[in-house]
mmCIF file of C-alpha atoms in Angstrom:
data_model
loop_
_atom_site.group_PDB
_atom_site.id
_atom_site.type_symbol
_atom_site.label_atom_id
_atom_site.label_comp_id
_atom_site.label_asym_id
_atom_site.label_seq_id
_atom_site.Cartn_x
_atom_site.Cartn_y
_atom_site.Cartn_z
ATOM 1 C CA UNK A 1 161.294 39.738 -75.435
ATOM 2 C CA UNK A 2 162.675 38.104 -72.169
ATOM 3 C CA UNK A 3 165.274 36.029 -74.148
ATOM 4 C CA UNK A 4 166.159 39.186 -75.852
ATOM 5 C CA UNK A 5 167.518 40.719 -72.854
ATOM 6 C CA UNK A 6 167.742 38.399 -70.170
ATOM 7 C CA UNK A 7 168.944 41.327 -67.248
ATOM 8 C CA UNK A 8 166.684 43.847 -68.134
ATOM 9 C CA UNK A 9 163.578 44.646 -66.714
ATOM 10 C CA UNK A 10 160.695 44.344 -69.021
ATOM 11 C CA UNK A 11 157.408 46.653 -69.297
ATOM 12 C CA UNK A 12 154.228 46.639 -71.274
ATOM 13 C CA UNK A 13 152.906 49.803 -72.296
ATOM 14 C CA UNK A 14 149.988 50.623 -73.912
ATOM 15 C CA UNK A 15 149.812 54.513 -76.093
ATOM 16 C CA UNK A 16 147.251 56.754 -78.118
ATOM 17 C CA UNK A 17 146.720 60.189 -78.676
ATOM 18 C CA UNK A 18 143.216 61.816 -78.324
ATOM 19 C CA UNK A 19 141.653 64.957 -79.777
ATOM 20 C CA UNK A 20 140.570 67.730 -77.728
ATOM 21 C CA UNK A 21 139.728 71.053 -78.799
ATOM 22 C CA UNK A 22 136.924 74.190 -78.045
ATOM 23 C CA UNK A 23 134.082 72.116 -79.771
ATOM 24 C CA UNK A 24 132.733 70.690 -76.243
ATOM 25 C CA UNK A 25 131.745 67.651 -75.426
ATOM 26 C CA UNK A 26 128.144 66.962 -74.440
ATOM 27 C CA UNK A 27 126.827 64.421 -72.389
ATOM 28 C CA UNK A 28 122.858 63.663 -71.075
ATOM 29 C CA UNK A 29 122.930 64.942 -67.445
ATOM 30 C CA UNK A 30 120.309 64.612 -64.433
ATOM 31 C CA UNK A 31 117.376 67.271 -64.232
ATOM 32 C CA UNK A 32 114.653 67.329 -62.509
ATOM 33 C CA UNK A 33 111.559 66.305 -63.944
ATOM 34 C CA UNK A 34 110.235 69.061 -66.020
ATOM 35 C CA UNK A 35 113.187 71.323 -66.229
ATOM 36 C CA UNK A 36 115.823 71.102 -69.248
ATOM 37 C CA UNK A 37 119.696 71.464 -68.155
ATOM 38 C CA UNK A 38 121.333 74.108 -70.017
ATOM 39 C CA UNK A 39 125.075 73.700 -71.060
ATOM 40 C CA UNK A 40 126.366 76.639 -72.721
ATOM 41 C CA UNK A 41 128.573 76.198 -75.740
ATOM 42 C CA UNK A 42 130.275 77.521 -78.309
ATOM 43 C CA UNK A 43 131.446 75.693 -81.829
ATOM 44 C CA UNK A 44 135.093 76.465 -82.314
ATOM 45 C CA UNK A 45 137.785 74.238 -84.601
ATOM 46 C CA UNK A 46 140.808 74.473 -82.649
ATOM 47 C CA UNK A 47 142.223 71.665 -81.258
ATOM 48 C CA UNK A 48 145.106 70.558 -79.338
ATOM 49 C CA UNK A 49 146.372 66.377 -78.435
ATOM 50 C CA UNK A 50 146.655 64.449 -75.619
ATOM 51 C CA UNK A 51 148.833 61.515 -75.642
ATOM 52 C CA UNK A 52 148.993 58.998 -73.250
ATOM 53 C CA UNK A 53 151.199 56.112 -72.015
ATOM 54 C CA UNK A 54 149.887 53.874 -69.987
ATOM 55 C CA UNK A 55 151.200 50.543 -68.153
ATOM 56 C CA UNK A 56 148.068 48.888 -67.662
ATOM 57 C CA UNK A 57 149.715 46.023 -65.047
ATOM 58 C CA UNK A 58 151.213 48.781 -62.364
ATOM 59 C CA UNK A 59 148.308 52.169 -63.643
ATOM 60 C CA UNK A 60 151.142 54.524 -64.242
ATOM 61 C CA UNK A 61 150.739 57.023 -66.850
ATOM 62 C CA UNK A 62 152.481 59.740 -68.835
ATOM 63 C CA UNK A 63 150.567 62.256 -70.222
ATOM 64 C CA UNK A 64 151.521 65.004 -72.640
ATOM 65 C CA UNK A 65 149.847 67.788 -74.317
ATOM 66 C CA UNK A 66 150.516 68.380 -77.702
ATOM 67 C CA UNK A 67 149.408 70.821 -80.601
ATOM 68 C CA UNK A 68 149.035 68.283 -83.104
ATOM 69 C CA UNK A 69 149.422 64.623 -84.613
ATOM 70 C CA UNK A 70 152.338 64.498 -86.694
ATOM 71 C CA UNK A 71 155.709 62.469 -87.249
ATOM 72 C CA UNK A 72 157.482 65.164 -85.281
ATOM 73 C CA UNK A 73 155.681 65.596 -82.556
ATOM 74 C CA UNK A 74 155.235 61.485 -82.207
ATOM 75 C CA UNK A 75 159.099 61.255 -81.987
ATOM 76 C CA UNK A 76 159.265 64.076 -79.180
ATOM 77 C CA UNK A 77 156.480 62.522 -77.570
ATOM 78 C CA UNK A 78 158.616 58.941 -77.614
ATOM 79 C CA UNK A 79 161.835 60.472 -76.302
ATOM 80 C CA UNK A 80 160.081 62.422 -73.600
ATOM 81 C CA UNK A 81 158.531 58.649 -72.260
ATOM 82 C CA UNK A 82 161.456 56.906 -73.019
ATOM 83 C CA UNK A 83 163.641 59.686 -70.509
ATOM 84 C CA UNK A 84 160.706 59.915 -68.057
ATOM 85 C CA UNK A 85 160.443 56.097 -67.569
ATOM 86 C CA UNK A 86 163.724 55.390 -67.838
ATOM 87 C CA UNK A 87 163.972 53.109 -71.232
ATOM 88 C CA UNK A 88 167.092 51.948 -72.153
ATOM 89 C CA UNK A 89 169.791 49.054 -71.733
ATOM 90 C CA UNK A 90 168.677 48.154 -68.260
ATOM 91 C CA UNK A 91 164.785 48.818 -69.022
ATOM 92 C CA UNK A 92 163.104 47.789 -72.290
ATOM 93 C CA UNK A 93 159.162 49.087 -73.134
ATOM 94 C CA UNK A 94 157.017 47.481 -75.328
ATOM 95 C CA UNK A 95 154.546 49.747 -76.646
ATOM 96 C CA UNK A 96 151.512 48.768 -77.853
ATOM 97 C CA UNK A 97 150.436 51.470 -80.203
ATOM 98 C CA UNK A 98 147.990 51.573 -83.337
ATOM 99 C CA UNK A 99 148.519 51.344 -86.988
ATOM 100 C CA UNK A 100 148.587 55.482 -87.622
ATOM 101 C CA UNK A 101 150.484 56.966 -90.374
ATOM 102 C CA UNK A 102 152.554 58.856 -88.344
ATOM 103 C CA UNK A 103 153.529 55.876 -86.438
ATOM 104 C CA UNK A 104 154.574 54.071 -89.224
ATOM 105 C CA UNK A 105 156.117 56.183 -91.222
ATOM 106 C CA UNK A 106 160.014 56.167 -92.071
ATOM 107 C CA UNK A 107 160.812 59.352 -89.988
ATOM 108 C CA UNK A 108 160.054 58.041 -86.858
ATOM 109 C CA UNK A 109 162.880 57.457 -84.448
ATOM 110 C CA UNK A 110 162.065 54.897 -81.307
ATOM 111 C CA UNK A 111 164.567 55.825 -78.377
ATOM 112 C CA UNK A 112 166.935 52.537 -77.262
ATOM 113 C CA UNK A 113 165.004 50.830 -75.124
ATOM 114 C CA UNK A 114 161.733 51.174 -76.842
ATOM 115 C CA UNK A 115 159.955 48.046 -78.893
ATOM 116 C CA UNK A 116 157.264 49.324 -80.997
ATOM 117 C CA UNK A 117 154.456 46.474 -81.583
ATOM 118 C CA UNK A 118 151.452 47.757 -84.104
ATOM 119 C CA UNK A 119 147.879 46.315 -83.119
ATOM 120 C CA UNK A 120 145.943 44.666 -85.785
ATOM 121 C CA UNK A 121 143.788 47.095 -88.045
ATOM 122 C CA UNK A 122 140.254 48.555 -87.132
ATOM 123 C CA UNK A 123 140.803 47.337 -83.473
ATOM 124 C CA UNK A 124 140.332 50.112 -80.871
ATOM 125 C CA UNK A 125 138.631 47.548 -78.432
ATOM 126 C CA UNK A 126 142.336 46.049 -78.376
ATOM 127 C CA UNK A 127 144.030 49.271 -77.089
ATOM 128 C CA UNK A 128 144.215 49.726 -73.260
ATOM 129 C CA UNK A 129 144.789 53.467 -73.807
ATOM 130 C CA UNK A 130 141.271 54.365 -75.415
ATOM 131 C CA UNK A 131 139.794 53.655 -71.965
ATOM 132 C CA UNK A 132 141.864 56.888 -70.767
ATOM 133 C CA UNK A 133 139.246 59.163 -72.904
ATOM 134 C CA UNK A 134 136.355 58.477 -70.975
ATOM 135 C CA UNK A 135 138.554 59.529 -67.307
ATOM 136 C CA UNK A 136 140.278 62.140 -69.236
ATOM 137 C CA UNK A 137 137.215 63.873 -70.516
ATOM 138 C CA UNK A 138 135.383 64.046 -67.132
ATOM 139 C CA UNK A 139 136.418 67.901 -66.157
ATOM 140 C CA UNK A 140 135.428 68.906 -69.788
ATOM 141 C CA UNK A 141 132.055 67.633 -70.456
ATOM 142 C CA UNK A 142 129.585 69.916 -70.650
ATOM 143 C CA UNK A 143 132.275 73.396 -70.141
ATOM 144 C CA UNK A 144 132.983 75.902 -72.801
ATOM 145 C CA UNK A 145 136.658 76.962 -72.693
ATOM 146 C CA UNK A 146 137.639 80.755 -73.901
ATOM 147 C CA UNK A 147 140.519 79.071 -75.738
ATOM 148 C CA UNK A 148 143.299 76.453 -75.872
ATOM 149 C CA UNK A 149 145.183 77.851 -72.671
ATOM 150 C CA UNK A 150 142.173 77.453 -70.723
ATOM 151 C CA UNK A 151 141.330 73.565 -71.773
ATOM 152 C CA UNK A 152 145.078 72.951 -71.560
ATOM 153 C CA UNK A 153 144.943 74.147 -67.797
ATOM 154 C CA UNK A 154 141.755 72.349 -67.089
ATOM 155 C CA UNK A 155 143.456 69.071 -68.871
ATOM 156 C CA UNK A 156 146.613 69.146 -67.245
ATOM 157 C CA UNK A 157 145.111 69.358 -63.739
ATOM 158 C CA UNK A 158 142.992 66.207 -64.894
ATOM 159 C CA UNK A 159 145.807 64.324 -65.654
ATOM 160 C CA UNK A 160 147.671 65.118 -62.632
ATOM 161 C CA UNK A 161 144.938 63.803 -60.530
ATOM 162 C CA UNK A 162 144.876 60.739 -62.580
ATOM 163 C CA UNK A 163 148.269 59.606 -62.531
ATOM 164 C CA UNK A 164 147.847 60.041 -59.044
ATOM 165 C CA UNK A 165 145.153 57.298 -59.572
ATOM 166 C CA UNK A 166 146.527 54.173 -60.559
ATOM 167 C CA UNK A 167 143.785 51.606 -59.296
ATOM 168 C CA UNK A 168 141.653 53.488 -61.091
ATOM 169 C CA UNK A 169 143.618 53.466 -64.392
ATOM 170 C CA UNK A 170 144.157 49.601 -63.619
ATOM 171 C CA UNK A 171 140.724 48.708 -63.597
ATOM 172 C CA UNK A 172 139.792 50.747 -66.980
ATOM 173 C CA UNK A 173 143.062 49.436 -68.821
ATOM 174 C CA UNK A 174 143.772 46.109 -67.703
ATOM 175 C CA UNK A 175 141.890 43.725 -69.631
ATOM 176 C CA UNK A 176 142.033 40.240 -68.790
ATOM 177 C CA UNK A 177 144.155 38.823 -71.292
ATOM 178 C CA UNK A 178 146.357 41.966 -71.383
ATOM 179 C CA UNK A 179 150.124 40.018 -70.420
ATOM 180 C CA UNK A 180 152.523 41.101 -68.575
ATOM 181 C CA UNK A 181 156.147 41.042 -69.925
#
């Protein structure tokens, strides 16, 4: 990709999307000995998508919170990280990104500046961004949200605080034989 633009600077990125919704998530806690922890939930189906960008070399992230998976909201989620990073003639991203349908798929417009590269089939270990999950998830284990608005406030104040983090996103998403550009 260097040869391909000689002046510009180069980035590696790394991007999936992760469902999130008002079925909690339950993990074993601590107790004392004897004594059962109680986590109060309640089953609901209604979900809502976090995607996330991640440069696993420098821990910088874009998040963004989405209603659902689809072509559309793919493209929108490409032009908003292609403006917010700064893609373009001077700046070229290669994104690392999964096989999905709806990254695939004819409709999808990549911004200038933006190199899509697909990762081989039934690899998740190979994706960077699937280590986000298990940081992202933290303030949500265990909770039971009234609805969407209140998970989507609870999420967006975790991802603040992590992109505020970027050793800590380093060491989860930069694998040893992750290059740089």
């Amino acid at each position: 990709m260097r040869q391909a633009y000689p002046t510009a600077q180069v980035e590696v990125w790394a991007f999936d999307e992760h469902r999130l919704g008002l079925k909690p998530i339950l993990r074993k806690v601590w107790s004392k000995r004897g004594q059962r922890p109680i986590a109060t939930v309640h089953h609901r189906y209604q979900w809502l998508y976090l995607y996330a960008f991640v440069c696993p070399h420098s821990g910088l992230t874009q998040w963004f919170i989405l209603p659902r998976v689809s072509v559309a909201w793919f493209n929108r989620a490409l032009q908003e990280f292609a403006e917010a990073v700064g893609a373009g003639d001077n700046k070229q991203i290669l994104l690392v990104i999964d096989g999905a349908g709806w990254h695939r798929a004819k409709q999808v417009v990549v911004p200038q500046g933006i190199h899509l590269e697909f990762l081989p089939p039934y690899s998740p270990e190979l994706q960077p961004a699937e280590h986000l999950w298990q940081l992202s998830d933290e303030p949500l284990v265990n909770r039971k949200f009234e609805n969407l608005d209140a998970l989507e406030e609870a999420l967006a104040s975790r991802c603040n605080i992590l992109s505020a983090m970027p050793e800590v996103i380093r060491r989860h998403t930069l694998f040893h034989w992750w290059k740089e550009a």
